[in-house]
mmCIF file of C-alpha atoms and ligand atoms in Angstrom:
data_model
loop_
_atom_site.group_PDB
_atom_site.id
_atom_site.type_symbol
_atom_site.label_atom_id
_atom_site.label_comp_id
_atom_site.label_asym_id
_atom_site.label_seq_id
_atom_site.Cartn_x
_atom_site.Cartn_y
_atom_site.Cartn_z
ATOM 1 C CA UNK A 701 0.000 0.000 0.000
ATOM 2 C CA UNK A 702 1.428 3.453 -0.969
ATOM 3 C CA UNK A 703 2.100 5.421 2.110
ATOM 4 C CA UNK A 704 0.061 8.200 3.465
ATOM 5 C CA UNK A 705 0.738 12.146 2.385
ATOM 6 C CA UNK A 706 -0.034 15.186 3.665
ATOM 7 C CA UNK A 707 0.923 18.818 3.712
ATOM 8 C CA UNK A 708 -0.362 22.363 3.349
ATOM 9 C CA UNK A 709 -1.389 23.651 0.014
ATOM 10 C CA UNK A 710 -1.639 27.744 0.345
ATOM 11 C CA UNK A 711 -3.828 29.794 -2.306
ATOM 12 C CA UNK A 712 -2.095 32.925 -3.319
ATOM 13 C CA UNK A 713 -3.103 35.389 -5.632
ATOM 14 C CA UNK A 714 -3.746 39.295 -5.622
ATOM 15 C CA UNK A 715 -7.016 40.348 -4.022
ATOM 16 C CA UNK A 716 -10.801 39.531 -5.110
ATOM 17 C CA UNK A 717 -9.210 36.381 -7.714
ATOM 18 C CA UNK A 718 -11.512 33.998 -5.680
ATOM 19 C CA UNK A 719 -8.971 32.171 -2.984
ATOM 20 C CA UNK A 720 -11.300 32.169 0.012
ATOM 21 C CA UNK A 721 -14.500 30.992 -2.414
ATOM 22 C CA UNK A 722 -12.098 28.205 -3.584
ATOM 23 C CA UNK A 723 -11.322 27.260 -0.604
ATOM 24 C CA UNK A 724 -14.998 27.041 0.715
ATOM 25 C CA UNK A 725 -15.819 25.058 -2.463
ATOM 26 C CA UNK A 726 -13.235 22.434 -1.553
ATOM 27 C CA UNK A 727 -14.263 21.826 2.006
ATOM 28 C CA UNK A 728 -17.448 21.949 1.218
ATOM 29 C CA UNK A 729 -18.167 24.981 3.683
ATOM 30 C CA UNK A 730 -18.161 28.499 4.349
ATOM 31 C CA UNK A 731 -14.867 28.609 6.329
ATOM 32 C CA UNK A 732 -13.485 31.891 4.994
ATOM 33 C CA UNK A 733 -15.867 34.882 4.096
ATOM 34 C CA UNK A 734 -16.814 36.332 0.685
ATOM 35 C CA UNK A 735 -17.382 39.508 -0.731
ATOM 36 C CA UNK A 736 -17.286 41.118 -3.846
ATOM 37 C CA UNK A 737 -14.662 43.836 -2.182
ATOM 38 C CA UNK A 738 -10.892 43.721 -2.210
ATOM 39 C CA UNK A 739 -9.121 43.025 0.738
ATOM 40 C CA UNK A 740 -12.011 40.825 2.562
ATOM 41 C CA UNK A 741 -9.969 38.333 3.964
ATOM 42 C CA UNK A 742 -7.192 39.400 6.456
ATOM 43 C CA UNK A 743 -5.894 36.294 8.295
ATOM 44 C CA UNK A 744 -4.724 32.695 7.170
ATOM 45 C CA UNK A 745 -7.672 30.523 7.372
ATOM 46 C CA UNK A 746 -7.087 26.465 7.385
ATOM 47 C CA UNK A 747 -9.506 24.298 5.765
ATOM 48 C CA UNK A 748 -8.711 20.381 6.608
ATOM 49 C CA UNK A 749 -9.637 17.993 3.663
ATOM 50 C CA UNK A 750 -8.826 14.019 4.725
ATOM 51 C CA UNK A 751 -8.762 11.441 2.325
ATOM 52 C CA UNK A 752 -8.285 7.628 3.405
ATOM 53 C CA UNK A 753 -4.564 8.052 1.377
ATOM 54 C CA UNK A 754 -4.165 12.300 1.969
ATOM 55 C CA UNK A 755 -4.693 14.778 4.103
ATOM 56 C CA UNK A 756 -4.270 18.388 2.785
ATOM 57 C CA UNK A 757 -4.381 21.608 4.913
ATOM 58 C CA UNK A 758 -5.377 24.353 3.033
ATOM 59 C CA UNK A 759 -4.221 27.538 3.956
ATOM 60 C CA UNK A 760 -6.584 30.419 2.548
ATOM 61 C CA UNK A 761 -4.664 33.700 2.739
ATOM 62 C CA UNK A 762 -5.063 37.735 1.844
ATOM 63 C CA UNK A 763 -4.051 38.885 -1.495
ATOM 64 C CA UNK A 764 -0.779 39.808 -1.618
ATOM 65 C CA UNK A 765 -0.013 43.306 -2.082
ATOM 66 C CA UNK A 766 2.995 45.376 -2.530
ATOM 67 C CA UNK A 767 1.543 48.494 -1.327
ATOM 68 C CA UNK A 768 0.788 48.500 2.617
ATOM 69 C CA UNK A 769 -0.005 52.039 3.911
ATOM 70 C CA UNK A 770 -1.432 50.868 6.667
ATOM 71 C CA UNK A 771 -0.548 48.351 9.738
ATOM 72 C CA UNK A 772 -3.822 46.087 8.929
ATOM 73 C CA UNK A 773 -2.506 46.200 5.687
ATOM 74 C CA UNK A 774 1.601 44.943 6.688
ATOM 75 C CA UNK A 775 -0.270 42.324 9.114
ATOM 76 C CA UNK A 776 -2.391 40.880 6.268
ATOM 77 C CA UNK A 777 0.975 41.218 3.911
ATOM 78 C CA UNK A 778 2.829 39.165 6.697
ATOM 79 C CA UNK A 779 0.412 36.642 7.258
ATOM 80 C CA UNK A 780 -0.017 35.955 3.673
ATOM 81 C CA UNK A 781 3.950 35.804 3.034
ATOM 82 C CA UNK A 782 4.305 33.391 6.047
ATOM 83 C CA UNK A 783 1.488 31.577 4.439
ATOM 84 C CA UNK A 784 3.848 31.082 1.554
ATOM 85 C CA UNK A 785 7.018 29.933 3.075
ATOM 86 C CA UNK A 786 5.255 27.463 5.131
ATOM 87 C CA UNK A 787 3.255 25.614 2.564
ATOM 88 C CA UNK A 788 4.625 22.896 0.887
ATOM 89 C CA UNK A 789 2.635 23.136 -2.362
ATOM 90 C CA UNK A 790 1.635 26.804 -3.376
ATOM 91 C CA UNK A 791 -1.359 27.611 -6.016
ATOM 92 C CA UNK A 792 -1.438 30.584 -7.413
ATOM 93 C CA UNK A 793 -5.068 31.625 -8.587
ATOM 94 C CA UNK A 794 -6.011 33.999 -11.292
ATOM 95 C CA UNK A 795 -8.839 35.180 -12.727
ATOM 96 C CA UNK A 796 -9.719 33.995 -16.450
ATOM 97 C CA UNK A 797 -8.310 36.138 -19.410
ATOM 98 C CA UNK A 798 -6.208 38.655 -17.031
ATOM 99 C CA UNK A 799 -3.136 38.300 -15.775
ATOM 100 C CA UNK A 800 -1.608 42.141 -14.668
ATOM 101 C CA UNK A 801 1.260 43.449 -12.967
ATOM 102 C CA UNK A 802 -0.348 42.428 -9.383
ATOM 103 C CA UNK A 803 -0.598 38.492 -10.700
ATOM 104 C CA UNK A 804 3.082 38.983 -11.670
ATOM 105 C CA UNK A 805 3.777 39.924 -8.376
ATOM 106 C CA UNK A 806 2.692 37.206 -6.624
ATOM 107 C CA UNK A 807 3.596 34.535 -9.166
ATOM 108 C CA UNK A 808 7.569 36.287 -8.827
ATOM 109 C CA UNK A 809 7.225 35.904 -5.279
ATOM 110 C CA UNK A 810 5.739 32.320 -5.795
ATOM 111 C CA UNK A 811 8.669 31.297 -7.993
ATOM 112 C CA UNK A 812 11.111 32.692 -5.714
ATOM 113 C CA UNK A 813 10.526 30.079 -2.580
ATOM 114 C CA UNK A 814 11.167 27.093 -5.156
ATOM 115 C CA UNK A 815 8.277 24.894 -3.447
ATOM 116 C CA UNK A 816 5.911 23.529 -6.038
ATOM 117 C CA UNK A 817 3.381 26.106 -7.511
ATOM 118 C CA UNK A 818 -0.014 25.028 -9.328
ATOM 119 C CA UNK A 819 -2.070 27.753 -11.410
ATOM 120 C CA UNK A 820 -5.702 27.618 -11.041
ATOM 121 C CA UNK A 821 -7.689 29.972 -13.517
ATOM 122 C CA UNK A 822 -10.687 30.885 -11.514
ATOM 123 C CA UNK A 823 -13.949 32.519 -13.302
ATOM 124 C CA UNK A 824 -13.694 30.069 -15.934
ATOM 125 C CA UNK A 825 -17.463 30.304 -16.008
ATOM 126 C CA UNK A 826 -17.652 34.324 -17.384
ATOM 127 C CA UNK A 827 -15.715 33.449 -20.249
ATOM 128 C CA UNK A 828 -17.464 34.324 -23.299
ATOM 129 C CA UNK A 829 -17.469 32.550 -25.867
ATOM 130 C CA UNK A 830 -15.098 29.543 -24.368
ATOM 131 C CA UNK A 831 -13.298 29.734 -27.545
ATOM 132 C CA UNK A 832 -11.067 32.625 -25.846
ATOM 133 C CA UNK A 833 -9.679 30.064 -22.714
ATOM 134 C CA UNK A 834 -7.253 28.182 -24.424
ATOM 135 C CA UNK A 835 -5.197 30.674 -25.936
ATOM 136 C CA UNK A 836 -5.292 32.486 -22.473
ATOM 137 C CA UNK A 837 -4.170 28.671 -20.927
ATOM 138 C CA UNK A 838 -1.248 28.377 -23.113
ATOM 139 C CA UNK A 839 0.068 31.811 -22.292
ATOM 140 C CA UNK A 840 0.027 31.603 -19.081
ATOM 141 C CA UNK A 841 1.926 28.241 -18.441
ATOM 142 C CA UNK A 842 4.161 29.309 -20.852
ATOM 143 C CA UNK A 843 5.485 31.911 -18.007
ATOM 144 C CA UNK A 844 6.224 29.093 -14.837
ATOM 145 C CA UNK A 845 7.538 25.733 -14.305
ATOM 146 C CA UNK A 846 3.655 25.034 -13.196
ATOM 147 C CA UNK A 847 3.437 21.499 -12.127
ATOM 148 C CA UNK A 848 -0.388 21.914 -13.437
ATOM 149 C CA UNK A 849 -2.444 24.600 -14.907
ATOM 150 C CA UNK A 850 -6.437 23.995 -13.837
ATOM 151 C CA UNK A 851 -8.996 25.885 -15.186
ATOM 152 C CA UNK A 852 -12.039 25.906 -12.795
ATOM 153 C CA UNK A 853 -15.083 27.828 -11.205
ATOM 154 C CA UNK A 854 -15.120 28.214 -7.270
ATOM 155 C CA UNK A 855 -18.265 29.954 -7.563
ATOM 156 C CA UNK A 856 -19.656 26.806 -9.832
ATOM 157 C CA UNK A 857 -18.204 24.306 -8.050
ATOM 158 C CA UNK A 858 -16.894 22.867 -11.622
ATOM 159 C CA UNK A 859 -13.247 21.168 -11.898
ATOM 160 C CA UNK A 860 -12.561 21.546 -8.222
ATOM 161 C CA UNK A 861 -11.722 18.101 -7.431
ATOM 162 C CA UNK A 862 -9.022 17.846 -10.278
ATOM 163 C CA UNK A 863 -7.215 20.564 -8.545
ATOM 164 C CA UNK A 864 -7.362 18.391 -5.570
ATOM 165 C CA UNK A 865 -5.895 15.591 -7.532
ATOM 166 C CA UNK A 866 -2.859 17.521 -8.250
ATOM 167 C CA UNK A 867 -2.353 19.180 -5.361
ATOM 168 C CA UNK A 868 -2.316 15.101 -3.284
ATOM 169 C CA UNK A 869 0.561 14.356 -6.113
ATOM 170 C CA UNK A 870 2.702 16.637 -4.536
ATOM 171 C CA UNK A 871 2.357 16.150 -1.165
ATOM 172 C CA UNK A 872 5.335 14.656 0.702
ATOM 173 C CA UNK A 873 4.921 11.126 2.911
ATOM 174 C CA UNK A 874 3.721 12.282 6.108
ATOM 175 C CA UNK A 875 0.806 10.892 8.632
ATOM 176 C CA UNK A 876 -1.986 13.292 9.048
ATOM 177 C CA UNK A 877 -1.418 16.470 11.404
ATOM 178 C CA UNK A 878 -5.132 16.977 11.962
ATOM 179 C CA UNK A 879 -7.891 14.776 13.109
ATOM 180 C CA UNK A 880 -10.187 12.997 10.305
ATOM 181 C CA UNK A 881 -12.613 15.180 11.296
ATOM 182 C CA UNK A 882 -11.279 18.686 11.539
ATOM 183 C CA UNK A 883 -12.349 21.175 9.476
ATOM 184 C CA UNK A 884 -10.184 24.219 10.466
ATOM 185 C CA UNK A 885 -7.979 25.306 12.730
ATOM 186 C CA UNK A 886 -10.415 28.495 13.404
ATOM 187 C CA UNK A 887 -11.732 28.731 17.060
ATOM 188 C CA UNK A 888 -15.553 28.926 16.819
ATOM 189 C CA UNK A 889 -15.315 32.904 18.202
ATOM 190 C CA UNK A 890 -13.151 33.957 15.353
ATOM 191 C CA UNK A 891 -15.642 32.031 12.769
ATOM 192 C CA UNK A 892 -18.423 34.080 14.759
ATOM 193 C CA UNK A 893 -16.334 37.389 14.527
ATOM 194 C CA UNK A 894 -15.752 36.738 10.783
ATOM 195 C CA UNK A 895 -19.138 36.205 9.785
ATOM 196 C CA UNK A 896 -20.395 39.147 11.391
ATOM 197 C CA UNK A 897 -17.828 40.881 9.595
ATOM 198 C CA UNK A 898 -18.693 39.346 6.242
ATOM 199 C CA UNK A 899 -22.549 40.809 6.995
ATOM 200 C CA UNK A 900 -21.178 44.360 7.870
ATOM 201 C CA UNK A 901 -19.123 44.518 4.740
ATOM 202 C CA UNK A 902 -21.341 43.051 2.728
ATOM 203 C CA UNK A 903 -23.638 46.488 3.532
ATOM 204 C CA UNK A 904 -21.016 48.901 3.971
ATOM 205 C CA UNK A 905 -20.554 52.171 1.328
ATOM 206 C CA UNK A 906 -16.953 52.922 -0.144
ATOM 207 C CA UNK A 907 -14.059 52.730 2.303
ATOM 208 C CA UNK A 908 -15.743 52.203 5.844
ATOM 209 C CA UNK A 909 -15.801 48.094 5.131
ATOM 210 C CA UNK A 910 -11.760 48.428 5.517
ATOM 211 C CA UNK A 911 -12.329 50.470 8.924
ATOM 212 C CA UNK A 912 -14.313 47.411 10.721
ATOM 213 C CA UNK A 913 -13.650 44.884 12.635
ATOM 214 C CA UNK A 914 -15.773 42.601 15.295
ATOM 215 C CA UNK A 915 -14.712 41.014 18.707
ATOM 216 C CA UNK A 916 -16.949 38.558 20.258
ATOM 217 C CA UNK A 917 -16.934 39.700 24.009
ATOM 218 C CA UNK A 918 -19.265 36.742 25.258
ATOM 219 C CA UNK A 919 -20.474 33.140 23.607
ATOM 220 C CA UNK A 920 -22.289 31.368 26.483
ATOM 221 C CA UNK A 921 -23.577 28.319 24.602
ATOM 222 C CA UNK A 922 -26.301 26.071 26.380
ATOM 223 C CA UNK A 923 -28.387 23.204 24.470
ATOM 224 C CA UNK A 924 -28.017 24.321 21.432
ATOM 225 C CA UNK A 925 -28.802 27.912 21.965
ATOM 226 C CA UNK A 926 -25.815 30.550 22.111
ATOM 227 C CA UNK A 927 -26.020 34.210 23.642
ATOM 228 C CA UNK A 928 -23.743 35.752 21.735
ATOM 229 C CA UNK A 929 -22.148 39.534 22.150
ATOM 230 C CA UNK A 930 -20.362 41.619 19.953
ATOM 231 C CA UNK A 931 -18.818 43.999 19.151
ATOM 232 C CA UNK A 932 -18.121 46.065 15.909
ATOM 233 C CA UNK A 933 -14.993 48.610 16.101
ATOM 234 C CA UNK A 934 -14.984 51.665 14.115
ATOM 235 C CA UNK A 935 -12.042 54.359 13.519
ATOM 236 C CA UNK A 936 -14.293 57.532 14.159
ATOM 237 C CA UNK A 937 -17.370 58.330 15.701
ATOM 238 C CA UNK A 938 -18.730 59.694 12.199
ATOM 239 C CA UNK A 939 -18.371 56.201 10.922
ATOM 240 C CA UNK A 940 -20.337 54.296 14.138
ATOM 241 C CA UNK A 941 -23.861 56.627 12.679
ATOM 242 C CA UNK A 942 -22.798 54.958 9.620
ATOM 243 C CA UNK A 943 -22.720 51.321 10.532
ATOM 244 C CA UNK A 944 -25.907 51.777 13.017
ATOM 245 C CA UNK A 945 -27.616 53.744 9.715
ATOM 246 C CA UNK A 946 -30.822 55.504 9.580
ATOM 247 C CA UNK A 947 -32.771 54.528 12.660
ATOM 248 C CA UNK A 948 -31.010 51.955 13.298
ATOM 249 C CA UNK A 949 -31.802 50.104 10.344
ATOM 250 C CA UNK A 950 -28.039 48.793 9.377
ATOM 251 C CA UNK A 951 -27.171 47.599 12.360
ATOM 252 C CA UNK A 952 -30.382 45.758 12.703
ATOM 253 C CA UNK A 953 -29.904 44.394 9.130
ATOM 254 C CA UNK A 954 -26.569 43.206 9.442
ATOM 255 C CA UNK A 955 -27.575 41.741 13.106
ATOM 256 C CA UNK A 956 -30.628 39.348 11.391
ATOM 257 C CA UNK A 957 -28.714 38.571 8.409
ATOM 258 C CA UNK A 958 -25.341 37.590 10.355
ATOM 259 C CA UNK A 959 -27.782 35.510 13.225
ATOM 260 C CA UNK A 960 -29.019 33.500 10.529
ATOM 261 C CA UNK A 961 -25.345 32.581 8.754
ATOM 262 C CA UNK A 962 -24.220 31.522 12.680
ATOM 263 C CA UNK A 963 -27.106 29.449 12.898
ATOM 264 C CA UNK A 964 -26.333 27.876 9.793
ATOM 265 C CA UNK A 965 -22.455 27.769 9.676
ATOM 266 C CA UNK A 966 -22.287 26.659 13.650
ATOM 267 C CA UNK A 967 -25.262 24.687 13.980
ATOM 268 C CA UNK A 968 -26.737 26.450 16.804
ATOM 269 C CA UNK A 969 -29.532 28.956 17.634
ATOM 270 C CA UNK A 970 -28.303 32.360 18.246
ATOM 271 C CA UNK A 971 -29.124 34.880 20.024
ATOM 272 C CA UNK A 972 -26.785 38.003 18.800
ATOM 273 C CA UNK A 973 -25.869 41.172 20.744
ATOM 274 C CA UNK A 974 -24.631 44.071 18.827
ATOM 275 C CA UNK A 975 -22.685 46.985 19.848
ATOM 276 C CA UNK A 976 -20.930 49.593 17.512
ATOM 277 C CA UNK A 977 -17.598 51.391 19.443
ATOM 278 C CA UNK A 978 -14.843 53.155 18.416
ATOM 279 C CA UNK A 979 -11.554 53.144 18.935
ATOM 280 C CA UNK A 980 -9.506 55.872 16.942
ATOM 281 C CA UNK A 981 -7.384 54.631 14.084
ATOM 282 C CA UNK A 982 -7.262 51.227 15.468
ATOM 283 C CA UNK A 983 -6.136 49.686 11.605
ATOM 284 C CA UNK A 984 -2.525 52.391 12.307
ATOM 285 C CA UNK A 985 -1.867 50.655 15.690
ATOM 286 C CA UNK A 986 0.168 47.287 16.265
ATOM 287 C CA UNK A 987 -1.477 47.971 19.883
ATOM 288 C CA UNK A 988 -5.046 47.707 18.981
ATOM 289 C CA UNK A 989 -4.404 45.402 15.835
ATOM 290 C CA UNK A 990 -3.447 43.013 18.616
ATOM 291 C CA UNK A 991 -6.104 44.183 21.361
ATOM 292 C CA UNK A 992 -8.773 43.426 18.430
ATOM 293 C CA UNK A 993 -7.626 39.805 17.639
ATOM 294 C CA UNK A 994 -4.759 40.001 14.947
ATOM 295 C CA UNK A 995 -2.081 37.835 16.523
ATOM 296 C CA UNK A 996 1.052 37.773 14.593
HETATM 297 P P1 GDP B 1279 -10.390 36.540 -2.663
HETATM 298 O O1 GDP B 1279 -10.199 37.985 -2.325
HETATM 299 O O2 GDP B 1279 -9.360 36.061 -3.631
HETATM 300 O O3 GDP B 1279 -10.508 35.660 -1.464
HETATM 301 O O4 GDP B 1279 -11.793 36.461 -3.474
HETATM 302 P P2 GDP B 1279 -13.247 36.041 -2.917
HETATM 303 O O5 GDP B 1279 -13.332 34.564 -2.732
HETATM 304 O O6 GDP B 1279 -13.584 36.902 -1.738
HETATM 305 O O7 GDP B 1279 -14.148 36.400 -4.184
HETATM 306 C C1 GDP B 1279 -14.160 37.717 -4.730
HETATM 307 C C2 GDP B 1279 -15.386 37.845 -5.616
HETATM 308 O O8 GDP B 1279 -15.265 36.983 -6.752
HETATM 309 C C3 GDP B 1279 -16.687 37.453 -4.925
HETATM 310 O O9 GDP B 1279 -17.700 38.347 -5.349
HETATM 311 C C4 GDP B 1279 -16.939 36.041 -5.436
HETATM 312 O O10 GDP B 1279 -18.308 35.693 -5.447
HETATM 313 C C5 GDP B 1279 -16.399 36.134 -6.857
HETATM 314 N N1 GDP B 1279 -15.975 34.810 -7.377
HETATM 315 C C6 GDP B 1279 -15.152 33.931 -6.780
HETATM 316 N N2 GDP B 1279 -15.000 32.813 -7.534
HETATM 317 C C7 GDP B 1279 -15.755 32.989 -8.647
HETATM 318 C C8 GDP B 1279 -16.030 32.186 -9.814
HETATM 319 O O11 GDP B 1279 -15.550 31.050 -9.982
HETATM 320 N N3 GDP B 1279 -16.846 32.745 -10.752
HETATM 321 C C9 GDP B 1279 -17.411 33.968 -10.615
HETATM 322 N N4 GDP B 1279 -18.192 34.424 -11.574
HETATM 323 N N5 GDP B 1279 -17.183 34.750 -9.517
HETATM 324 C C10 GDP B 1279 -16.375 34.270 -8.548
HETATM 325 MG MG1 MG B 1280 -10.319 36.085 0.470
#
């Protein structure tokens, strides 16, 4: 019997490509949140997939960058480079029919560590007429040593398990590092604090999605109900009348709409308290990055 593999397998790619979609479309669950905005996802999220002869631990990260003005922005920058020297395949996502000078980017950086790099082309499903894909295909694997080039849709679910297929060839021999049945390495507070998040962005005008953040302050969980209470940070008070909205109405929106996802994604009955406070500028501090959750 061939002997067990496993390893990490980190998706990489400049922002909005489709990383944390693909990697929800692998597990099988929302494990990393989606938006149509840049810049949603700003720690490394793990998504487990075991196999009876693989394990692979999928390491969803944020886009990399090469312009951080901010401190949110060098923590997200870090966590995705660590991301990519501690994964021992790498796949580099892009979006069908572009590649720019932020794909480049990432793909020199990519190239750079020497591990193993896949290409997926994400969005396969927009391209009109299909006709256009393979020229697109040939171009880009003409510019890596790609082990594999796979064309797929996250959003469709279509061609998702041949990725997987090529991503188990490269592991190395290893026994698992997770449990069968972990899913992530995420503590059920930080899945609570992102989807909250996910809701508030989701409703958010122009810049003030970057500005937020949520802590969970309490999660008293009891027969399948939860009391949950949180907290969304802003940077100025002008912004907290923005998130709470006309009467109210925001917050209240983004408080039903985010209940319902925690019922769903945690499998309880929740009961959500929300509060809206600010603390000045807390994306330019290291101090309140760290006070608010973003651990190094
Ligand atoms: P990330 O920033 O790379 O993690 O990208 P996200 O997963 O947050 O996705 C960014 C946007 O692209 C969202 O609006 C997704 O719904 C959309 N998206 C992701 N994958 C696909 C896909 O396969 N097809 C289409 N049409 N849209 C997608
Ligand atoms: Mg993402």
């Amino acid at each position: 019997m061939a002997a067990y593999r496993a390893g990490s397998a980190a998706l990489i790619g400049r922002p909005n490509v489709g990383k944390s979609t693909l990697l929800n479309a692998i597990i099988g669950r929302k494990l990393s949140i989606v938006t149509p905005k840049p810049q949603t996802t700003r720690h490394r999220i793990a998504g487990i997939l075991t196999r009876p002869e693989y394990q692979i631990v999928f390491v969803d990260t944020p886009g990399l960058q090469d312009r951080h003005r901010r401190v949110l922005n060098q923590y997200m920058h870090r966590a995705a480079v660590s991301a990519l020297h501690d994964a021992d395949v790498l796949v580099l996502v892009v979006e069908a029919l572009v590649f720019g000078d932020e794909d480049a980017f990432v793909l020199e950086r990519a190239r750079r560590t020497g591990r193993p790099l896949i290409a997926v082309v994400n969005k396969v499903d927009r391209v009109r007429p299909k006709s256009r894909l393979l020229p697109y295909l040939t171009s880009l694997a003409a510019r890596a040593e790609f082990a594999a080039v796979v064309p797929l849709s996250a959003l469709k679910r279509t061609h998702v398990a041949s990725l997987v297929d090529e991503i188990a060839k490269l592991l190395p021999e290893s026994p698992p590092l997770y449990a069968a049945d972990q899913l992530t390495d995420q503590t059920r507070n930080f899945r609570a604090a992102e989807i909250i998040r996910e809701k508030l962005m989701l409703r958010l005008q122009a810049e003030l999605p970057y500005g937020v953040t949520v802590t969970i302050e309490r999660f008293a969980e009891e027969g399948g109900q939860a009391e949950i209470d949180a907290v969304i940070w802003v940077e100025r008070a002008s912004h907290k009348a923005m998130v709470i909205g006309a009467g109210g109405a925001l917050l209240k929106e983004v408080g039903r709409s985010a209940r319902l996802a925690l019922n769903r994604e945690l499998g309880i009955r929740a009961h959500l308290n929300l509060w809206v406070k600010v603390r000045e500028r807390w994306a330019d501090s290291e101090q309140a990055l760290a006070a608010l959750g973003y651990h190094a």
